[in-house]
Coordinates of C-alpha atoms and ligand atoms in Angstrom, one line a residue:
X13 CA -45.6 30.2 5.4
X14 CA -45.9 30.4 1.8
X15 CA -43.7 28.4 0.1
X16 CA -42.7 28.8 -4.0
X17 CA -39.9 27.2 -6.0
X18 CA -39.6 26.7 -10.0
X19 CA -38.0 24.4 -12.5
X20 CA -36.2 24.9 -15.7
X21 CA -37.6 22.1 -18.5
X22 CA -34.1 21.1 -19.4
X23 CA -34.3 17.3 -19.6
X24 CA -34.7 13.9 -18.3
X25 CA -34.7 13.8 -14.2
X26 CA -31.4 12.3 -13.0
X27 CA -31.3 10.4 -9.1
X28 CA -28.8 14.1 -8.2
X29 CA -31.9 16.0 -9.1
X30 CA -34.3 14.2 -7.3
X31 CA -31.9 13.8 -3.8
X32 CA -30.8 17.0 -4.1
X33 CA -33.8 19.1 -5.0
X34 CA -37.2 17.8 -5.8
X35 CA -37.2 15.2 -2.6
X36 CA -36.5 18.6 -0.4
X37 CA -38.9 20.6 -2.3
X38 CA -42.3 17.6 -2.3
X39 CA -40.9 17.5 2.0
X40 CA -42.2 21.1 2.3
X41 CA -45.8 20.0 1.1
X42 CA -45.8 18.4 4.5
X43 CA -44.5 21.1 6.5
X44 CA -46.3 24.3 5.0
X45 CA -49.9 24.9 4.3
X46 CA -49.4 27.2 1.0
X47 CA -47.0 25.4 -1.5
X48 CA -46.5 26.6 -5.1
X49 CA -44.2 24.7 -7.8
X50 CA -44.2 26.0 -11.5
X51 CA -42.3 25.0 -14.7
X52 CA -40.3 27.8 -15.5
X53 CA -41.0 27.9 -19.0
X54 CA -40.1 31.5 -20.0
X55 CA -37.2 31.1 -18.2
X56 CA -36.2 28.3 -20.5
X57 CA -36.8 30.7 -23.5
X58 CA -33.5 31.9 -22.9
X59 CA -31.8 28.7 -23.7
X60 CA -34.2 26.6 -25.3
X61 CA -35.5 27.4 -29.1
X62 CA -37.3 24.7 -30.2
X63 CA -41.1 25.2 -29.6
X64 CA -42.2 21.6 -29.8
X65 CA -39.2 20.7 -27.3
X66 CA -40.2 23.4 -24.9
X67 CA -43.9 21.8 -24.8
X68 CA -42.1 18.3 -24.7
X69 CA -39.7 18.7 -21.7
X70 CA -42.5 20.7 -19.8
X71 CA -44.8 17.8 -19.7
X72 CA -41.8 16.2 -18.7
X73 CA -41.4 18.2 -15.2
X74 CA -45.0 18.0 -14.3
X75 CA -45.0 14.3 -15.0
X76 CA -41.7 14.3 -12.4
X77 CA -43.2 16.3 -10.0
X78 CA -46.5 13.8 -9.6
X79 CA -44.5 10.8 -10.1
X80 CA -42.2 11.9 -6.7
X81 CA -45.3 12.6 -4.9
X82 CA -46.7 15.9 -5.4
X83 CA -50.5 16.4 -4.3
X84 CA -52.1 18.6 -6.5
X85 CA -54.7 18.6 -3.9
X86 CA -52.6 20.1 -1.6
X87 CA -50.0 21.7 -3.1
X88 CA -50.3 24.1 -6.4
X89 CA -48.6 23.2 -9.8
X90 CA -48.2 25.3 -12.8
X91 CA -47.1 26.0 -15.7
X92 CA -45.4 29.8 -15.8
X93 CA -46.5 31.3 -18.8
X94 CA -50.4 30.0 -17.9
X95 CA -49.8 33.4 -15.7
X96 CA -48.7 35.9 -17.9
X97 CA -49.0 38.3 -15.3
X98 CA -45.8 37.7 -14.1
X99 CA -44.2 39.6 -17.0
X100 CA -45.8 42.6 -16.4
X101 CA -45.0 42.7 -12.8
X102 CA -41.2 42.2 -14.3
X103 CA -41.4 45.1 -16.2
X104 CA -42.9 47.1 -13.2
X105 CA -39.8 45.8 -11.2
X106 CA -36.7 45.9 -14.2
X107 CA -37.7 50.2 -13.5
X108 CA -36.5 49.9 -10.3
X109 CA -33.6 46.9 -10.7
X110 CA -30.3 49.1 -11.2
X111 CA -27.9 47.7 -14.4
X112 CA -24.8 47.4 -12.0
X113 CA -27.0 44.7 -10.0
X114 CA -27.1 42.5 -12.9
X115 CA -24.3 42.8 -14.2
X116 CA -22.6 41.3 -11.0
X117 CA -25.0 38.0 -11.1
X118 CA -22.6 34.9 -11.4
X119 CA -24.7 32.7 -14.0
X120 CA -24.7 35.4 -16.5
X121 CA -21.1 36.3 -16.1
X122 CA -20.9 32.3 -16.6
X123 CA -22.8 32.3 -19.5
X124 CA -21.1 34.7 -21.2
X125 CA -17.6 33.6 -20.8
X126 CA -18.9 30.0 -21.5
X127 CA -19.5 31.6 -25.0
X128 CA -23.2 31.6 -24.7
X129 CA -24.1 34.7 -26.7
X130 CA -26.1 37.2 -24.6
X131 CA -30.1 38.2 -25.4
X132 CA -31.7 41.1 -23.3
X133 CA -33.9 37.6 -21.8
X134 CA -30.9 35.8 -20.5
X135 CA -29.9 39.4 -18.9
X136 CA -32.6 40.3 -17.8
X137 CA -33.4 36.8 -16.3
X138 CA -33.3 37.7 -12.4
X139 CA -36.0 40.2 -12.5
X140 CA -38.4 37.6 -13.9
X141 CA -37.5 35.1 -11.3
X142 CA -37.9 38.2 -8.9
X143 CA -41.0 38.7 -10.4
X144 CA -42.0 34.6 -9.9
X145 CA -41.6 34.9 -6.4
X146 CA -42.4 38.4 -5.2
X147 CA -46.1 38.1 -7.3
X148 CA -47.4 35.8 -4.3
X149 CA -45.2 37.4 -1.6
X150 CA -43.4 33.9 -0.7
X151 CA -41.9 33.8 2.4
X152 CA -39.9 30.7 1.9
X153 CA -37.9 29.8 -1.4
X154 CA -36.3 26.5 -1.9
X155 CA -33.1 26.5 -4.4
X156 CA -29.9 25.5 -4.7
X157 CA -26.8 27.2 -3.8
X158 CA -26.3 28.3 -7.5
X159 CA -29.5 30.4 -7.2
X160 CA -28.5 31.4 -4.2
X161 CA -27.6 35.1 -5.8
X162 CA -30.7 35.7 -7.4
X163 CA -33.1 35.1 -4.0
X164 CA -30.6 37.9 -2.7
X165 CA -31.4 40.0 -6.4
X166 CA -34.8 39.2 -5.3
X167 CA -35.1 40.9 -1.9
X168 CA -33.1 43.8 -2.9
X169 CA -35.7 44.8 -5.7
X170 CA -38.5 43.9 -3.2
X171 CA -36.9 46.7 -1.4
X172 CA -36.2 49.1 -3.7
X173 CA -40.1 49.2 -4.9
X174 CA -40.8 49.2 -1.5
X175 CA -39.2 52.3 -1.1
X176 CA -39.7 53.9 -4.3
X177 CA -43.7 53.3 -3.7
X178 CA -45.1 51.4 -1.0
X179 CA -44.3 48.9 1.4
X180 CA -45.9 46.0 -1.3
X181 CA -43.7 43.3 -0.8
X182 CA -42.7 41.1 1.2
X183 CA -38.5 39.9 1.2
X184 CA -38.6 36.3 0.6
X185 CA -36.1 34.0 3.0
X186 CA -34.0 31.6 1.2
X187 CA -34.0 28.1 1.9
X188 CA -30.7 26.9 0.6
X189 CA -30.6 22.9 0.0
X190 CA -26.8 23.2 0.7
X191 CA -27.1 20.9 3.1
X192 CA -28.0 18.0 1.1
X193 CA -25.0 16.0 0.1
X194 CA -23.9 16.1 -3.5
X195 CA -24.4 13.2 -5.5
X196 CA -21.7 11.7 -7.3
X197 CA -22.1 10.8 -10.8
X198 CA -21.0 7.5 -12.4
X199 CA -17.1 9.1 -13.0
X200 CA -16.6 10.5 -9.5
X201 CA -17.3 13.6 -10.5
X202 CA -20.6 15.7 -9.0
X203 CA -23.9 13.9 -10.9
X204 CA -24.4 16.7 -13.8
X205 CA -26.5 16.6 -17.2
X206 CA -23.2 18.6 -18.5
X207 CA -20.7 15.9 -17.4
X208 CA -22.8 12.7 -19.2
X209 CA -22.1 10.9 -15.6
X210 CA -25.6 10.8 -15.0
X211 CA -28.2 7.8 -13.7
X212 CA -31.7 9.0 -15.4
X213 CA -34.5 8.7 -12.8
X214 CA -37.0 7.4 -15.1
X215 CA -34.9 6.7 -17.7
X216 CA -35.4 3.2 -20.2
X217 CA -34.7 0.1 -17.7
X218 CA -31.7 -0.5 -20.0
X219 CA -30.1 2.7 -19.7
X220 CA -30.2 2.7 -16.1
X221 CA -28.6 -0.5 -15.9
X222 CA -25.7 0.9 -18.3
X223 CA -25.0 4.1 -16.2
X224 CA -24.9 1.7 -13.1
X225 CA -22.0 -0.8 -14.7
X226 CA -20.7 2.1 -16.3
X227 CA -19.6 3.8 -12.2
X228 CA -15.8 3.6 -12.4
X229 CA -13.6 1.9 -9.8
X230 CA -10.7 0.9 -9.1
X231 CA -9.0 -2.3 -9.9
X232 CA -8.8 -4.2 -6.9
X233 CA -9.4 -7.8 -7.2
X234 CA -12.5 -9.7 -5.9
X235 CA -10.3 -10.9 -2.7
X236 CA -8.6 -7.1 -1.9
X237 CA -9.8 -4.8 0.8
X238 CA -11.9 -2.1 -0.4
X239 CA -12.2 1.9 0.2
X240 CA -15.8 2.2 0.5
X241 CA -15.2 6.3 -0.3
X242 CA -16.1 6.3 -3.2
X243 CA -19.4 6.5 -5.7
X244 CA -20.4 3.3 -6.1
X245 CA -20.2 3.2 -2.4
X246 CA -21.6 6.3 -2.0
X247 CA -24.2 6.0 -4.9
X248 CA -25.6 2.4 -3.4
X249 CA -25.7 4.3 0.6
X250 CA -28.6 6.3 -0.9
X251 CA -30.7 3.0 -1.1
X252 CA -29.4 1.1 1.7
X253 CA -30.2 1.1 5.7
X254 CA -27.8 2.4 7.9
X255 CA -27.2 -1.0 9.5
X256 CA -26.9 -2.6 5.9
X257 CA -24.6 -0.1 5.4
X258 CA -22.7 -1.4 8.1
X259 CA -22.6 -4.7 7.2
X260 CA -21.4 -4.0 3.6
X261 CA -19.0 -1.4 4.3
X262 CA -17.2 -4.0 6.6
X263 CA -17.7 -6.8 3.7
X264 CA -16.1 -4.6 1.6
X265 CA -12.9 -3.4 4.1
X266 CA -12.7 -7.5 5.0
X267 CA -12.4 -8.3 0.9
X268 CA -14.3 -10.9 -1.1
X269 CA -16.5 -8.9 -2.2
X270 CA -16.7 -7.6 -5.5
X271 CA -17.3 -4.5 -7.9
X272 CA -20.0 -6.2 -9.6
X273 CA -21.8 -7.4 -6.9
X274 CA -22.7 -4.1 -5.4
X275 CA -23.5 -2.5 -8.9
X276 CA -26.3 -5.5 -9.5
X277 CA -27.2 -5.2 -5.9
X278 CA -27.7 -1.0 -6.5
X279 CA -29.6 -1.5 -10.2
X280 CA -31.8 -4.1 -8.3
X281 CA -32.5 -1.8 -5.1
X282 CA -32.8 1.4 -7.4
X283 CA -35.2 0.3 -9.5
X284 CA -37.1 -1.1 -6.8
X285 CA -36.7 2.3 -4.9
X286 CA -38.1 3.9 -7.7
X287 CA -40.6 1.4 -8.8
X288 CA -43.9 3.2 -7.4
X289 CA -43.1 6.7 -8.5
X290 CA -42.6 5.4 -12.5
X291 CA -46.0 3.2 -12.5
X292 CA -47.5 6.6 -11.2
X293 CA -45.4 8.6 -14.1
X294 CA -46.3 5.9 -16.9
X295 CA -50.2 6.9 -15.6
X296 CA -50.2 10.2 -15.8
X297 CA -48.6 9.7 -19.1
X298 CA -51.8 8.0 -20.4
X299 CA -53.7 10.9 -19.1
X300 CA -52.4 13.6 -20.9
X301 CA -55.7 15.8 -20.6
X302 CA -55.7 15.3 -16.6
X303 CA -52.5 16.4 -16.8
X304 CA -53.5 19.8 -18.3
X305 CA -56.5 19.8 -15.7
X306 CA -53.9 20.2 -12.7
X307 CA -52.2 22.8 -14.5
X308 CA -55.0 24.7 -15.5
X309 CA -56.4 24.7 -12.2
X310 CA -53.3 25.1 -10.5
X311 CA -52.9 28.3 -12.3
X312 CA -56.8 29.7 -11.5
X313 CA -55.6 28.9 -7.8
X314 CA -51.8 30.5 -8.3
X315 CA -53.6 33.8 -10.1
X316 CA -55.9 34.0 -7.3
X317 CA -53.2 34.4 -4.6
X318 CA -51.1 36.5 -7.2
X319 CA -53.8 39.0 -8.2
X320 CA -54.4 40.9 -5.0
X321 CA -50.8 41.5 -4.9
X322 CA -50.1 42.9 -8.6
X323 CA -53.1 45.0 -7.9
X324 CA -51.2 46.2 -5.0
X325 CA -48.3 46.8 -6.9
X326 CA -50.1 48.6 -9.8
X327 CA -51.5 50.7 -7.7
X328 CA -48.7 51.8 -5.3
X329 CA -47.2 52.9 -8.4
X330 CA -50.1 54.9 -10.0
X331 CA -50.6 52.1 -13.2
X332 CA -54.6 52.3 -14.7
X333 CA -57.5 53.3 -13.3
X334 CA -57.6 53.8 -9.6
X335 CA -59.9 52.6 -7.1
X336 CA -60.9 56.6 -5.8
X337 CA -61.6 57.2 -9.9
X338 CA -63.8 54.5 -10.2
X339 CA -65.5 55.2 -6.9
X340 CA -66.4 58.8 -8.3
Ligands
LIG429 P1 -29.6 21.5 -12.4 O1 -30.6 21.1 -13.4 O2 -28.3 20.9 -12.6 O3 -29.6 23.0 -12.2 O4 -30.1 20.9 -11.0 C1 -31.3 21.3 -10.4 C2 -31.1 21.2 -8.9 O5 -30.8 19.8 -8.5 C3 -29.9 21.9 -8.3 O6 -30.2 23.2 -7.9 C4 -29.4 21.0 -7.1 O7 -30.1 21.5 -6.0 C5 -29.9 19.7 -7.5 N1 -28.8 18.8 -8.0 C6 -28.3 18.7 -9.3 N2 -27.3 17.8 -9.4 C7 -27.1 17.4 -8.1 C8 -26.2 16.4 -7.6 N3 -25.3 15.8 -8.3 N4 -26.3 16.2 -6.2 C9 -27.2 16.8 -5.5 N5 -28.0 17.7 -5.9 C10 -28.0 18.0 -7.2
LIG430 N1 -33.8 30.1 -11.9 C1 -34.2 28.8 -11.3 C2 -33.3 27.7 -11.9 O1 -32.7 27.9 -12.9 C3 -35.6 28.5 -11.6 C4 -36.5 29.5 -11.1 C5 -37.1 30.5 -11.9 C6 -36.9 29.7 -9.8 N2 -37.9 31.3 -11.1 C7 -37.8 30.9 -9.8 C8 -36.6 29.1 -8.6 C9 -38.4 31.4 -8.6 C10 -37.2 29.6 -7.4 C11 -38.1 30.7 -7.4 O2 -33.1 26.7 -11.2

């Protein structure tokens, strides 16, 4: 099965992001013999207008993605816009993407009455992501639930093209990391760059150990018994055993044990947790021209599964020269 997912370059990693998405994604390298991650970078041109930041923050996801284990050797990273091609099969499918179908997609609706003034791009943003996927025919496409809509924009312009033209693509199957519990950020509320609640993955050693004493609780005193519902609890599970689990969450119910005991004993298990996957970030970071190796060659190996299929499509719908002219 071939397996494709992207990532918008909006910022530092935080531990939500990495439980809740990149860990599933870096599983599937296991699992599945084709697997394709990009930096969404176009995408990002919808939001993002500062060229030197949008260079920046893409470094910054292909550093995340080898620091939490991805095997270039085995699985294919790129940079979007390093295949261009992508765009033109957009425009191929925005001819067959009917207005009404956009117009209904959630995170626009969102943007808009969030104030976010509109461009044709942030509009028009589904058919590219269409186009990321359907271009190497994925069969299996790891998101979250709020892209949920746009996997199901996806399969319906696979569809329509099909129909218009030729039976081209393929409709790709979500894979919906609903499943994965939220994590909480340090005010209770769902772990989210928009809330400032967040614990940065790889963030400076002092600013993790902020957010950490930062996680609200409750005032109980050292000797009271303790709900263990809550995110510090919740938040210091992620690094913990099931049978230390055990052991604490009955510490805590018992009382005598305090707040600031489990925060130092999370900072110190998170960092360690972490340890491994920031010495291999910090390396890559001195390597910043082996870095652009693996996404130059990731994107000769991403056009080389992509280019059969756009010639497919270009053809099926009677674009350039065709094979029977040249033939002639
Ligand atoms: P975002 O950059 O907020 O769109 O997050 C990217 C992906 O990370 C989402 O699609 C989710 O799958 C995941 N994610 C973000 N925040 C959390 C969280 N607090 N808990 C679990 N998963 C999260
Ligand atoms: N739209 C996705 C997001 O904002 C990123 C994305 C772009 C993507 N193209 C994709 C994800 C194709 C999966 C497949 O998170």
């Amino acid at each position: 099965m071939r397996v494709l997912s992207g990532t918008q370059p909006s910022g530092e990693l935080h531990i939500g992001n990495y439980f809740g998405a990149l860990r599933q994604y870096l599983a599937l390298q296991e699992k599945h013999s084709e697997v394709l991650y990009f930096i969404a970078d176009y995408h990002s041109m919808t939001s993002v207008r500062d060229a030197k930041l949008r260079t920046k923050l893409c470094r910054g996801v292909a550093l995340d993605y080898l620091a939490c284990g991805l095997d270039p050797k085995r699985a294919i990273l790129y940079r979007q816009s390093d295949l261009p091609e992508v765009c033109e099969l957009a425009w191929i499918l925005s001819t067959v993407t009917p207005m009404g179908l956009l117009e209904r997609c959630v995170s626009y609706k969102d943007k808009i009455e969030q104030g976010i003034a509109a461009d044709h791009g942030l509009f028009a943003y589904p058919v590219l992501m269409a186009a990321d996927i359907l271009i190497f025919n994925a069969g299996l496409v790891p998101v979250g639930k709020d892209q949920k809509q746009h996997l199901e924009v996806t399969r319906d312009i696979a569809q329509r093209f099909n129909h218009a033209y030729d039976e081209v693509f393929v409709l790709p199957e979500p894979y919906i990391l609903d499943d994965v519990a939220i994590v909480p950020g340090t005010d209770g509320r769902k772990m989210s760059k928009s809330y400032a609640n967040t614990i940065p993955m790889f963030g400076a050693p002092g600013a993790i150990k902020k957010a950490v004493m930062e996680i609200v609780t409750d005032s109980t005193p050292v000797e009271g018994s303790k709900s263990t519902d809550t995110s510090l609890f919740q938040l210091w599970s992620l690094f913990a055993t099931a049978e230390e689990r055990r052991e604490m969450f009955a510490r805590a119910q018992a009382g005598g044990l305090g707040y600031g005991e489990v925060k130092k004993d999370l900072l110190a298990r998170l960092m360690d947790y972490f340890a491994s996957m920031r010495a291999r970030r910090e390396d890559w970071e001195k390597r910043p021209s082996d870095l652009e190796d693996v996404l130059r060659d990731g994107a000769k190996r991403a056009r080389a599964v992509a280019a059969p299929i756009l010639e497919k499509a270009r053809e099926a719908s009677g674009l350039g020269v065709s094979r029977e002219t040249i033939l002639r």
